[in-house]
JSON list of C-alpha atoms in Angstrom, two decimals:
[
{"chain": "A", "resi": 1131, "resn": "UNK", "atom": "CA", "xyz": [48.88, -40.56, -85.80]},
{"chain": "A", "resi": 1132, "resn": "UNK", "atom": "CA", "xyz": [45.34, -41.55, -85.11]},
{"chain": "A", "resi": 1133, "resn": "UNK", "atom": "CA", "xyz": [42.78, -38.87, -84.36]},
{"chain": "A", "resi": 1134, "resn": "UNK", "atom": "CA", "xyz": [40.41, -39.51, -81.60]},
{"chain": "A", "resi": 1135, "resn": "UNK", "atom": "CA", "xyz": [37.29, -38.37, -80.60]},
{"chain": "A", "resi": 1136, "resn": "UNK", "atom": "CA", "xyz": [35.58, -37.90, -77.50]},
{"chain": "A", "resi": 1137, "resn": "UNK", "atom": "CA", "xyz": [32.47, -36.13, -76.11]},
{"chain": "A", "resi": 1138, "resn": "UNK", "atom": "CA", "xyz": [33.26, -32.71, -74.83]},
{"chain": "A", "resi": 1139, "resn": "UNK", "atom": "CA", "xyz": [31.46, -33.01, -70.98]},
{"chain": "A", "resi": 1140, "resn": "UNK", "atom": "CA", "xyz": [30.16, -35.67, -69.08]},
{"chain": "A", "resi": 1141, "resn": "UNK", "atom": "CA", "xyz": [28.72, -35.88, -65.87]},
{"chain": "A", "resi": 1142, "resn": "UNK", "atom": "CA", "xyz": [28.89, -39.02, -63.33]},
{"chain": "A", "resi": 1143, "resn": "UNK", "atom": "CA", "xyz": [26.92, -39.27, -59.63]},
{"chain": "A", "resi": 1144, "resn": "UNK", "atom": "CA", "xyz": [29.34, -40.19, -56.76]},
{"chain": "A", "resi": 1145, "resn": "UNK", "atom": "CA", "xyz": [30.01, -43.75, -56.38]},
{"chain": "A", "resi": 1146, "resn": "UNK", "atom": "CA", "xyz": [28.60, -44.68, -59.50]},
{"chain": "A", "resi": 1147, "resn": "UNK", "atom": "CA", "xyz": [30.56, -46.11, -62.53]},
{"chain": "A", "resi": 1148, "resn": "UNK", "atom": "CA", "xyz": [31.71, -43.74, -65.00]},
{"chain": "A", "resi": 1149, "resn": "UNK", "atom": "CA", "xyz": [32.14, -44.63, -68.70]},
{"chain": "A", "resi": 1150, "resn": "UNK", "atom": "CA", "xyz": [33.89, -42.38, -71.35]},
{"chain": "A", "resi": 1151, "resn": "UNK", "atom": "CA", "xyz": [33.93, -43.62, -74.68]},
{"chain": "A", "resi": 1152, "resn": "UNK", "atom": "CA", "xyz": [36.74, -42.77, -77.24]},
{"chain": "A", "resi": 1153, "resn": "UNK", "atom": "CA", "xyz": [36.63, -43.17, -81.36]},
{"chain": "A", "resi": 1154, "resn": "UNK", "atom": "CA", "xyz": [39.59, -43.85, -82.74]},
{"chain": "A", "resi": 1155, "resn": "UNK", "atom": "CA", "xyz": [38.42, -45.29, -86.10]},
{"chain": "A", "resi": 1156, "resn": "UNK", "atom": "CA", "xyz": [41.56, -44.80, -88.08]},
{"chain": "A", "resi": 1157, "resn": "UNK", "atom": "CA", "xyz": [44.21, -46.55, -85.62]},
{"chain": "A", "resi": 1158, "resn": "UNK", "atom": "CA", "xyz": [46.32, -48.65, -87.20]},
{"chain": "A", "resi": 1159, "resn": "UNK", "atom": "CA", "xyz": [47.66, -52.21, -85.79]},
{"chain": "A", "resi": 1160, "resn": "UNK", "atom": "CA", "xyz": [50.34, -50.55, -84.45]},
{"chain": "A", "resi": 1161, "resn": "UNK", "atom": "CA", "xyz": [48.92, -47.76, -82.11]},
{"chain": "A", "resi": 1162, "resn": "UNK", "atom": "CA", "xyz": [48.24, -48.34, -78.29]},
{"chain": "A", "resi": 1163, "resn": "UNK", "atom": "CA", "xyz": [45.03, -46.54, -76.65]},
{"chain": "A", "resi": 1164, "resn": "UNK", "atom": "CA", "xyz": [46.54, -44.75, -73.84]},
{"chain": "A", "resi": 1165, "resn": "UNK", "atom": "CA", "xyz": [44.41, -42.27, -71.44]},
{"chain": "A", "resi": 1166, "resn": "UNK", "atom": "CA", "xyz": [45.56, -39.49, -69.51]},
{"chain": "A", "resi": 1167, "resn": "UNK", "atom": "CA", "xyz": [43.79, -37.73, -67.01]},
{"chain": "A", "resi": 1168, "resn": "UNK", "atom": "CA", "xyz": [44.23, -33.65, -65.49]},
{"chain": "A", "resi": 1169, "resn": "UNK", "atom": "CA", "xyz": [42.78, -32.74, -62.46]},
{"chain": "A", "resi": 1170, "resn": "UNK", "atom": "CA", "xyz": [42.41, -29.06, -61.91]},
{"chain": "A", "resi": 1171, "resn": "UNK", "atom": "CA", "xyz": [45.99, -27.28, -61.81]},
{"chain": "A", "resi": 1172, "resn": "UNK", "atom": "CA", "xyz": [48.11, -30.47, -61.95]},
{"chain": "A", "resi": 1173, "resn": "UNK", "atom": "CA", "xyz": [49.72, -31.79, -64.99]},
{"chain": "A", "resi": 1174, "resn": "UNK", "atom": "CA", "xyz": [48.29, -35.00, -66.63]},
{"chain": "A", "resi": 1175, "resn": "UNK", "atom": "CA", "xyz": [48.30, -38.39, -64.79]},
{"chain": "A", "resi": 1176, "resn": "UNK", "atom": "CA", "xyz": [48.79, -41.61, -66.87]},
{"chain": "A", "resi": 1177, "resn": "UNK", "atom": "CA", "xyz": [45.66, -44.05, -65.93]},
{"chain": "A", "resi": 1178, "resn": "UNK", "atom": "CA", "xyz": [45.90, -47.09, -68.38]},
{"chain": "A", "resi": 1179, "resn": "UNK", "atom": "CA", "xyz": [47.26, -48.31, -71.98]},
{"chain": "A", "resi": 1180, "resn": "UNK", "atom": "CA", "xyz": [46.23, -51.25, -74.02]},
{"chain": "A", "resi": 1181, "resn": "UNK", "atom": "CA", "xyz": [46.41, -52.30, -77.84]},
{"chain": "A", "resi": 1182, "resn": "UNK", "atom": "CA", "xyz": [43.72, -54.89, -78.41]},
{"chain": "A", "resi": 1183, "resn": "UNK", "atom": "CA", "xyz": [42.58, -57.10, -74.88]},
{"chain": "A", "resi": 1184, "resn": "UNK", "atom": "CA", "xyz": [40.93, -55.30, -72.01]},
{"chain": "A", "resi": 1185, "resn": "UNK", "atom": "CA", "xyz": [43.03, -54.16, -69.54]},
{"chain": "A", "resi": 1186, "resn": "UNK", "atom": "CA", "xyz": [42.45, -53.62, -65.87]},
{"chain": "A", "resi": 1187, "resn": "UNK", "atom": "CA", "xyz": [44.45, -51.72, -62.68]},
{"chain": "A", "resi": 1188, "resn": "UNK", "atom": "CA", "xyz": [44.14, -50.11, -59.91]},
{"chain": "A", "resi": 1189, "resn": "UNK", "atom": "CA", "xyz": [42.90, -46.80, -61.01]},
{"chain": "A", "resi": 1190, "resn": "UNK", "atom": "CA", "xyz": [40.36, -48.00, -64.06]},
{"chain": "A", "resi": 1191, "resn": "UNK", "atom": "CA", "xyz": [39.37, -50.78, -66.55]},
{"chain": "A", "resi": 1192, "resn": "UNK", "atom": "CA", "xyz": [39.78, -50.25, -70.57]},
{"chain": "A", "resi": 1193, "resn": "UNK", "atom": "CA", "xyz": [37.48, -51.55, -72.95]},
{"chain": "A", "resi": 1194, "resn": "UNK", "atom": "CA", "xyz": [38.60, -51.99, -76.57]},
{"chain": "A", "resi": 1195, "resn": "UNK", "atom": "CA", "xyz": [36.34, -53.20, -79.44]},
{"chain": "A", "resi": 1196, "resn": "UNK", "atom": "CA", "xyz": [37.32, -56.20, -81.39]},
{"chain": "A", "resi": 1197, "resn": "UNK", "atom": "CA", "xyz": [37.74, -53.75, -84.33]},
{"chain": "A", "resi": 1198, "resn": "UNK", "atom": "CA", "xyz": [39.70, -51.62, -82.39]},
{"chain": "A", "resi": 1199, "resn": "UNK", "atom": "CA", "xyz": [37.67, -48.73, -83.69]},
{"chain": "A", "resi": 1200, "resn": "UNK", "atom": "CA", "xyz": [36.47, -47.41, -80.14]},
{"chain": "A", "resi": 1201, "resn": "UNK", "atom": "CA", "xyz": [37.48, -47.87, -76.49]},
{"chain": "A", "resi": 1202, "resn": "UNK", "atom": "CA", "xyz": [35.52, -47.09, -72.93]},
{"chain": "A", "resi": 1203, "resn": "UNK", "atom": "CA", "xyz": [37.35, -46.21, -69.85]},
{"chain": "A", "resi": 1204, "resn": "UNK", "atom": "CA", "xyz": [35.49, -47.43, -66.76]},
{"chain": "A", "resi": 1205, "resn": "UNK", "atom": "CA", "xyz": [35.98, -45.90, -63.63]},
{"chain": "A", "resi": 1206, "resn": "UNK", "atom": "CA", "xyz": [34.42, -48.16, -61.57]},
{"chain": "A", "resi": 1207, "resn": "UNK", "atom": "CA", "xyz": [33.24, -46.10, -58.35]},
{"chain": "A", "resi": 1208, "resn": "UNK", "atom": "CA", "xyz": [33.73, -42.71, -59.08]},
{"chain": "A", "resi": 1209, "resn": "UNK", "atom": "CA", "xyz": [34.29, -40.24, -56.26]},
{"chain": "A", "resi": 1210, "resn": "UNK", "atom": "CA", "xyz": [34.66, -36.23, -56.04]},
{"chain": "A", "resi": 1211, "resn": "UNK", "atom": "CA", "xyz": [38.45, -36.70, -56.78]},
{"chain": "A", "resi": 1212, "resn": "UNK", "atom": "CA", "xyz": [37.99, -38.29, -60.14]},
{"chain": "A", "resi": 1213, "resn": "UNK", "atom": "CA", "xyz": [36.54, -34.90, -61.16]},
{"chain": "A", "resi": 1214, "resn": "UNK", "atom": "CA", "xyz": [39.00, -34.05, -63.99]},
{"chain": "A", "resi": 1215, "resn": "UNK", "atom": "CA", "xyz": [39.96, -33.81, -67.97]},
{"chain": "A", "resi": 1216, "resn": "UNK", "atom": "CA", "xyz": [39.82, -37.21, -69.34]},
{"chain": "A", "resi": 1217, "resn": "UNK", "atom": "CA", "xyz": [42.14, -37.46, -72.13]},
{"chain": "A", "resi": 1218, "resn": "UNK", "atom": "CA", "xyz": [42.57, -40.13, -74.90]},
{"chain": "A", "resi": 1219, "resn": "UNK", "atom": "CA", "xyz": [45.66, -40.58, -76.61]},
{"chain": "A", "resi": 1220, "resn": "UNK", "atom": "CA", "xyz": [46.44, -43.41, -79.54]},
{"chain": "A", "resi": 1221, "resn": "UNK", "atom": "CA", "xyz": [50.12, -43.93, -79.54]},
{"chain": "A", "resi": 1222, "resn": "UNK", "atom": "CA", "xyz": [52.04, -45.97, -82.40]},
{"chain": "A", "resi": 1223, "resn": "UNK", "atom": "CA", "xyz": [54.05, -48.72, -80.72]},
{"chain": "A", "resi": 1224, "resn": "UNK", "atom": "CA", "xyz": [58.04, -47.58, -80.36]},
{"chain": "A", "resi": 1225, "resn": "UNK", "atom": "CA", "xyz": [57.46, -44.48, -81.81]},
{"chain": "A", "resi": 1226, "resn": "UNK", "atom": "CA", "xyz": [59.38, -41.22, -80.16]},
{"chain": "A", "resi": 1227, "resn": "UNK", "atom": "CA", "xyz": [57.32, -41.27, -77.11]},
{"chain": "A", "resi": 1228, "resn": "UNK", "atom": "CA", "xyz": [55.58, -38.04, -77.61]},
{"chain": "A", "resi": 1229, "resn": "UNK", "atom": "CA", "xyz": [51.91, -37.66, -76.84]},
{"chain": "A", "resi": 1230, "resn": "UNK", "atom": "CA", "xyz": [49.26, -35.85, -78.86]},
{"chain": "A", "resi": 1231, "resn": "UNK", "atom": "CA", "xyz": [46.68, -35.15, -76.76]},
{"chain": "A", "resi": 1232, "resn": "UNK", "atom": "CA", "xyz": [42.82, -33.39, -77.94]},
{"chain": "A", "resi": 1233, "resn": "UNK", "atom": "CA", "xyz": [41.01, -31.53, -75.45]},
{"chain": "A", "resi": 1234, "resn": "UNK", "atom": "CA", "xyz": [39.52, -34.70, -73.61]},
{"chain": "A", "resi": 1235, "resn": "UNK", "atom": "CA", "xyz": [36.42, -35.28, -72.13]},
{"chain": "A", "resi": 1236, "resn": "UNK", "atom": "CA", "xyz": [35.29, -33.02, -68.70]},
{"chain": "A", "resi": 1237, "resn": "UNK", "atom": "CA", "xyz": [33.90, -35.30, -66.22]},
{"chain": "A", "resi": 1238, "resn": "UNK", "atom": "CA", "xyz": [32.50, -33.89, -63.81]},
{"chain": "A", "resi": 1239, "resn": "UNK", "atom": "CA", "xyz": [31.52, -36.72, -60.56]},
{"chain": "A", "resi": 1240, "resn": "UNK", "atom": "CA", "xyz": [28.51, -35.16, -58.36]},
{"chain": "A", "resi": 1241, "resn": "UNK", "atom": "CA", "xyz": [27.61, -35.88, -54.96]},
{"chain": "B", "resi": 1351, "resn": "UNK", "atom": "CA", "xyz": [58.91, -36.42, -52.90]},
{"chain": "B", "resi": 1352, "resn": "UNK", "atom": "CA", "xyz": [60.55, -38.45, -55.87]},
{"chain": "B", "resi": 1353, "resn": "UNK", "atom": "CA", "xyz": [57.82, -37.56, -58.98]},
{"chain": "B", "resi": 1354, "resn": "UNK", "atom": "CA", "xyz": [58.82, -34.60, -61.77]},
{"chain": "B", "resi": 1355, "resn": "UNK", "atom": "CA", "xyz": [59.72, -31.14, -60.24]},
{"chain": "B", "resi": 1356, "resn": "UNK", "atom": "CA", "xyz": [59.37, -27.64, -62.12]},
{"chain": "B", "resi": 1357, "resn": "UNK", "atom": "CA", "xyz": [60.47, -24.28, -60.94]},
{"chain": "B", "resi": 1358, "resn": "UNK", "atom": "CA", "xyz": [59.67, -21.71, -60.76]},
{"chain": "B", "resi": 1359, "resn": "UNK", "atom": "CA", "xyz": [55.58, -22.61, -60.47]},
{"chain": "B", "resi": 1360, "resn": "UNK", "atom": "CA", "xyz": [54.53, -18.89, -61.47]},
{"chain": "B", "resi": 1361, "resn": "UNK", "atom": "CA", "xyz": [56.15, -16.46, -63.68]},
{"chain": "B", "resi": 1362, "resn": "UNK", "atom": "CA", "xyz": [55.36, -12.70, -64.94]},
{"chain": "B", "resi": 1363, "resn": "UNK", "atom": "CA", "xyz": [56.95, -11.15, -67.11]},
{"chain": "B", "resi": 1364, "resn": "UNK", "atom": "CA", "xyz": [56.97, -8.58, -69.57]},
{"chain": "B", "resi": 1365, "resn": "UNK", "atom": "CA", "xyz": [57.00, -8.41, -72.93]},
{"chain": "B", "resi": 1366, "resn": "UNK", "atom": "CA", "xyz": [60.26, -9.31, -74.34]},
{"chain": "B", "resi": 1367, "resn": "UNK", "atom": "CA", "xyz": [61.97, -10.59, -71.77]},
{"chain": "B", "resi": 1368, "resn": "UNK", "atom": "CA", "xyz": [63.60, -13.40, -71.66]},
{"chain": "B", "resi": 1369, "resn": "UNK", "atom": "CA", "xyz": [62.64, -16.49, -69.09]},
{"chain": "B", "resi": 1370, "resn": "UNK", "atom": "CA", "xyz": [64.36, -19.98, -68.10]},
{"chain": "B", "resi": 1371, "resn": "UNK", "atom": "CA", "xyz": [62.81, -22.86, -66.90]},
{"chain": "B", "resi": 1372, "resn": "UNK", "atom": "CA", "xyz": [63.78, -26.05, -65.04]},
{"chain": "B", "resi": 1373, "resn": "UNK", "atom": "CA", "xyz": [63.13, -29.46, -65.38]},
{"chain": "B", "resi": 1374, "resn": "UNK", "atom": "CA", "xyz": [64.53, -32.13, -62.65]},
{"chain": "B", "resi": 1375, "resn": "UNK", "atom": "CA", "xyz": [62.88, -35.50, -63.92]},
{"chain": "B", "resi": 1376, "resn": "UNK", "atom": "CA", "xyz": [62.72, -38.43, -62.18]},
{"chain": "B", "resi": 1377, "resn": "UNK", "atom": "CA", "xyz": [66.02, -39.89, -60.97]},
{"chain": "B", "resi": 1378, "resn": "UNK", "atom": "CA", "xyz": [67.17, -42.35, -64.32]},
{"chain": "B", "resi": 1379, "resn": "UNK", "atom": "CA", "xyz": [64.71, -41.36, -66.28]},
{"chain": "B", "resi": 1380, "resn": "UNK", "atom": "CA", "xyz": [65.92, -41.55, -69.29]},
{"chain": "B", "resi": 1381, "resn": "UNK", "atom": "CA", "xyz": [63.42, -39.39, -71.79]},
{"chain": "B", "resi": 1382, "resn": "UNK", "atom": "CA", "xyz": [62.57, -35.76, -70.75]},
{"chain": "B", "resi": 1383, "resn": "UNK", "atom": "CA", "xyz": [59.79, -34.16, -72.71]},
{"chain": "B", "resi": 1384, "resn": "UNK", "atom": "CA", "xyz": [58.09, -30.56, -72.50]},
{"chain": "B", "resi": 1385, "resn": "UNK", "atom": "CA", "xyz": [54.85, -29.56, -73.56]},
{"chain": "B", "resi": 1386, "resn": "UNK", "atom": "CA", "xyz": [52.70, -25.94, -73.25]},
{"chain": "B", "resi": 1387, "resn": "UNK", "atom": "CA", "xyz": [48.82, -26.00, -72.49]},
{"chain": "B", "resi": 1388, "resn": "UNK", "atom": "CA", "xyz": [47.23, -22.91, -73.49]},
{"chain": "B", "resi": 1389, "resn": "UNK", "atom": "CA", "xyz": [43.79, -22.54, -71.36]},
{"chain": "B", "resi": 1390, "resn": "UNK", "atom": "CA", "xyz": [40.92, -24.79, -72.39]},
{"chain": "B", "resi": 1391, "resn": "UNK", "atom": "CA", "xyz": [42.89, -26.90, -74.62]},
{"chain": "B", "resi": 1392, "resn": "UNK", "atom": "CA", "xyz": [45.08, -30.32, -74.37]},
{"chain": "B", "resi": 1393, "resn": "UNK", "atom": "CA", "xyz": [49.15, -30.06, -73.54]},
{"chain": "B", "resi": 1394, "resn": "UNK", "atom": "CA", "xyz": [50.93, -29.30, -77.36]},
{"chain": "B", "resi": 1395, "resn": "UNK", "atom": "CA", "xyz": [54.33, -31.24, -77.76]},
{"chain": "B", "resi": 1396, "resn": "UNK", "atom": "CA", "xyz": [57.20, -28.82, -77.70]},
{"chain": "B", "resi": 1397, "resn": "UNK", "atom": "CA", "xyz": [60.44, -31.40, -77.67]},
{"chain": "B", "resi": 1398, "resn": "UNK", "atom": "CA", "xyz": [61.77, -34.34, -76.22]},
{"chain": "B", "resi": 1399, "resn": "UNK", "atom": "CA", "xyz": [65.03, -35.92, -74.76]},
{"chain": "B", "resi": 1400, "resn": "UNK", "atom": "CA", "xyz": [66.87, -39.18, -75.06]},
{"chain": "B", "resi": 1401, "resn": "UNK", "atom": "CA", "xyz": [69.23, -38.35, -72.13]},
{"chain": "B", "resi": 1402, "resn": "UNK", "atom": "CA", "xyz": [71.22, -35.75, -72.99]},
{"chain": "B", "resi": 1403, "resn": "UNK", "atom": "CA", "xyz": [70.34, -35.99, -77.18]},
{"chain": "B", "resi": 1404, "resn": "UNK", "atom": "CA", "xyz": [67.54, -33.93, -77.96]},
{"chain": "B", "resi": 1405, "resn": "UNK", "atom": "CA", "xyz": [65.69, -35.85, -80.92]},
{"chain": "B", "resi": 1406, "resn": "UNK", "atom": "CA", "xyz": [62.10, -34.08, -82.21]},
{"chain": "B", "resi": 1407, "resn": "UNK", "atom": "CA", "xyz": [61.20, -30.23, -81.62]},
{"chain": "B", "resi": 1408, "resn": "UNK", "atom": "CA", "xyz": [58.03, -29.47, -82.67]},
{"chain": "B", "resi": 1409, "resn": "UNK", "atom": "CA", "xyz": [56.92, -26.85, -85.29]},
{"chain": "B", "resi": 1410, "resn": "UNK", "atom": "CA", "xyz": [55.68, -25.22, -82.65]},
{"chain": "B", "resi": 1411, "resn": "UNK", "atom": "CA", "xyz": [59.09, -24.94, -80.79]},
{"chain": "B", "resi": 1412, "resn": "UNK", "atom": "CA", "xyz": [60.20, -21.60, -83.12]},
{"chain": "B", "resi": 1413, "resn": "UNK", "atom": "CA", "xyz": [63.28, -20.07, -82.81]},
{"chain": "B", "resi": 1414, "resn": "UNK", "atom": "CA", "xyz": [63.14, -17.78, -79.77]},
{"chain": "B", "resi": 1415, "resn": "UNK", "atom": "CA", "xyz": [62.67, -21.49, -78.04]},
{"chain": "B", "resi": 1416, "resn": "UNK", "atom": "CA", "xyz": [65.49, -23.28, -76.88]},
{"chain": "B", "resi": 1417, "resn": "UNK", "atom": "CA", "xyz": [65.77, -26.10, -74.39]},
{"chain": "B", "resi": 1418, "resn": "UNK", "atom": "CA", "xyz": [68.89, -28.04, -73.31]},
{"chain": "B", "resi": 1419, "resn": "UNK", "atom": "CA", "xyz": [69.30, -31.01, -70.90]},
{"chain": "B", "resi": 1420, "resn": "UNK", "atom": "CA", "xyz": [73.25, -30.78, -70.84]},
{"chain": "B", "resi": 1421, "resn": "UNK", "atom": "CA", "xyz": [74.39, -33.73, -68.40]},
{"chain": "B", "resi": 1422, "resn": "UNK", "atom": "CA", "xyz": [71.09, -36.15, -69.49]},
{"chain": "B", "resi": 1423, "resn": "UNK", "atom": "CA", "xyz": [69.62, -35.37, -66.15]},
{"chain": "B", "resi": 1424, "resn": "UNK", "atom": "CA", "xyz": [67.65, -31.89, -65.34]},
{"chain": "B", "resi": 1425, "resn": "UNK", "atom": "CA", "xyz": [66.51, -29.80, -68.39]},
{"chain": "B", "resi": 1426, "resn": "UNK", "atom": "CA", "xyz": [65.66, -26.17, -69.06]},
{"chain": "B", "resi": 1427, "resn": "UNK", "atom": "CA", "xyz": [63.54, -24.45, -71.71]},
{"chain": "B", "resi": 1428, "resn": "UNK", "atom": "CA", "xyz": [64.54, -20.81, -72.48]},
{"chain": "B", "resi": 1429, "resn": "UNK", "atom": "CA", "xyz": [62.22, -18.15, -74.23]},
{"chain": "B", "resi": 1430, "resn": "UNK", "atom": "CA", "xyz": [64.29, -15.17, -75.84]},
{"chain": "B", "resi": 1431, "resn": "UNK", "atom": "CA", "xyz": [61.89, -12.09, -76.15]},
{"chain": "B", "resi": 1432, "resn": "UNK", "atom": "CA", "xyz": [58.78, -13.21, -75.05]},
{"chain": "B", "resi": 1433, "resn": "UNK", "atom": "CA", "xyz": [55.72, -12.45, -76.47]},
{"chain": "B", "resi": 1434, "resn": "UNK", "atom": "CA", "xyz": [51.67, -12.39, -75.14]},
{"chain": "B", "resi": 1435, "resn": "UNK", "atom": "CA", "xyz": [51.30, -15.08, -77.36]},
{"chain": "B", "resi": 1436, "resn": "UNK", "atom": "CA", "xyz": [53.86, -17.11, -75.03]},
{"chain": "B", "resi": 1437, "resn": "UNK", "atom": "CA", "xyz": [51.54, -16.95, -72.20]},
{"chain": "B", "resi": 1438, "resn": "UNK", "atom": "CA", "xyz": [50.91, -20.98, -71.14]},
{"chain": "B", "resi": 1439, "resn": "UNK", "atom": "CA", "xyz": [51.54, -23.63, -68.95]},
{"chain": "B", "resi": 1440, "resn": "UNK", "atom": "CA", "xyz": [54.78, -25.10, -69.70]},
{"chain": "B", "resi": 1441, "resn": "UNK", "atom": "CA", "xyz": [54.62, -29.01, -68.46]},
{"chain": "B", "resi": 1442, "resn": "UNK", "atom": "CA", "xyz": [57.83, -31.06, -68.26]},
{"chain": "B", "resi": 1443, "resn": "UNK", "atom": "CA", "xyz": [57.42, -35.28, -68.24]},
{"chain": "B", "resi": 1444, "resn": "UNK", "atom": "CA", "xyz": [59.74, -38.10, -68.05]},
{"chain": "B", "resi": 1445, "resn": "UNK", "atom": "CA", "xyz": [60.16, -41.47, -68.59]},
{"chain": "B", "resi": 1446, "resn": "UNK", "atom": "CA", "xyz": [62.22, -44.73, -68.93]},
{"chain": "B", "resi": 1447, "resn": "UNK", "atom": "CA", "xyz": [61.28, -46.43, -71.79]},
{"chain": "B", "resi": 1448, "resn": "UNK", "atom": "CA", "xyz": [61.22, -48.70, -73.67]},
{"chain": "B", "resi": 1449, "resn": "UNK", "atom": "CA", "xyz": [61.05, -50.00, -70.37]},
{"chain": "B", "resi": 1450, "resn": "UNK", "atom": "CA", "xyz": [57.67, -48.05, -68.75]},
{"chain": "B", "resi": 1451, "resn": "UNK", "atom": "CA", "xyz": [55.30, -46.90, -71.27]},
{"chain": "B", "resi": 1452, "resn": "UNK", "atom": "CA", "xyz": [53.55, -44.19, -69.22]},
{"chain": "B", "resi": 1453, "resn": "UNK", "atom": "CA", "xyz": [54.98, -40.48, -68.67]},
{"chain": "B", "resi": 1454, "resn": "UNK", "atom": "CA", "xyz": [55.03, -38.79, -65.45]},
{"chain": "B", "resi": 1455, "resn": "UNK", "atom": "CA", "xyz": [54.38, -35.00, -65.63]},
{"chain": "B", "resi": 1456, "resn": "UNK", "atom": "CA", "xyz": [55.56, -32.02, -63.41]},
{"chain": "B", "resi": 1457, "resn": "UNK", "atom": "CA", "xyz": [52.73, -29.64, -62.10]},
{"chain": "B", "resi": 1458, "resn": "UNK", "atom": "CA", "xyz": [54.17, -26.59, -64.35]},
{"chain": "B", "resi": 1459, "resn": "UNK", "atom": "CA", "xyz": [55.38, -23.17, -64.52]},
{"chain": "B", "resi": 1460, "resn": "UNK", "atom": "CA", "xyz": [52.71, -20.78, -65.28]},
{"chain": "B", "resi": 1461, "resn": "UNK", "atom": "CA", "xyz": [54.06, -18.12, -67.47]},
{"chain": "B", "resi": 1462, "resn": "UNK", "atom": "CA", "xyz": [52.15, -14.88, -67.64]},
{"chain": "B", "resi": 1463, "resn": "UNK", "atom": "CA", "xyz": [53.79, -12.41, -70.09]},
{"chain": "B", "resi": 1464, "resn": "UNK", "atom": "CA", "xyz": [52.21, -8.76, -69.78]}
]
């Protein structure tokens, strides 16, 4: 599986947009980006997936690079409750299902 | 409340004990997985579930590890003679795939083993 790479901390003021970039230079064609996020205490929340076009929901917008070498998830207005362990995951496509997770970017969103 | 349920939340122990845990996934979910998240770091893959078929156990899973998920519904993970080392968060997910892509996680059992 892919190994990805992301920056350790970040901090975001409230109701800004928060961007967390992710490497992932060795994915294959196969492998999704998929991010994960754990708020204090609670076991991870899924946010978004996507293989090569941007994707967009409710909770956040992905941004994948036309070499699929890197991705940035946007949070678009950050608040207090977005404070959490950002996680980014590259996931072959049909594989078991089984996530390998790093330790994720800290965000921290301040008032 | 219809999302992943764990129980017990907390447990202490002591050393060499033995400790269960429970699992009820989300109704027809078909995959169960559990992981363990030692402080500071990402969840670790322990195993996983196609109903009631376990297919992958981790290296990490060694033999004082067993989990079972007898009927393809609830699961439990069972640690013969635990150890400090042991001491985690034990996180249980499910899913329907290939249907869904995205795993829905439990809020954990704390284990504490003194």
């Amino acid at each position: 599986d892919a190994k990805t790479t992301q920056p350790t901390s970040m901090d975001c003021a409230e109701g800004r947009a928060a961007n967390l970039p992710c490497n992932h230079s060795t994915i294959s064609g196969n492998e999704y980006v998929y991010w994960y996020r754990q708020i204090h205490s609670q076991g991870p929340q899924y946010i978004i997936h996507g293989l090569k076009n941007n994707e967009t929901n409710e909770m956040a917008s992905l941004i994948i690079t036309e070499d699929r070498k890197s991705s940035t998830l946007i949070l678009p207005h950050a608040t207090l409750r977005d404070t959490a362990v950002y996680y980014c995951i590259v996931r072959p496509r049909g594989n078991t299902g089984k996530l390998i997770f790093g330790q994720g970017t800290t965000l921290q969103v301040k008032p | 409340d219809t999302g992943v349920s764990q129980d017990p939340r907390h447990k202490i122990t002591k050393r060499g004990q033995n400790v269960t845990f429970r699992c009820d996934p989300i109704s027809e979910h078909n995959r169960l997985y559990w992981y363990r998240q030692t402080l500071g770091q990402g969840p670790e893959f322990l195993t996983y579930f196609q109903n009631e078929a376990q297919l992958e156990k981790s290296r990490l899973l060694s033999d004082r590890f067993s989990a079972e998920r007898p009927k393809g519904s609830f699961s439990t993970l069972e640690i013969q003679r635990t150890e400090q080392g042991d001491s985690a968060m034990y996180l249980c997910a499910s899913s329907l795939e290939p249907r869904y892509n995205e795993q829905f996680f439990g809020p954990g059992t704390r284990l504490t083993v003194l």
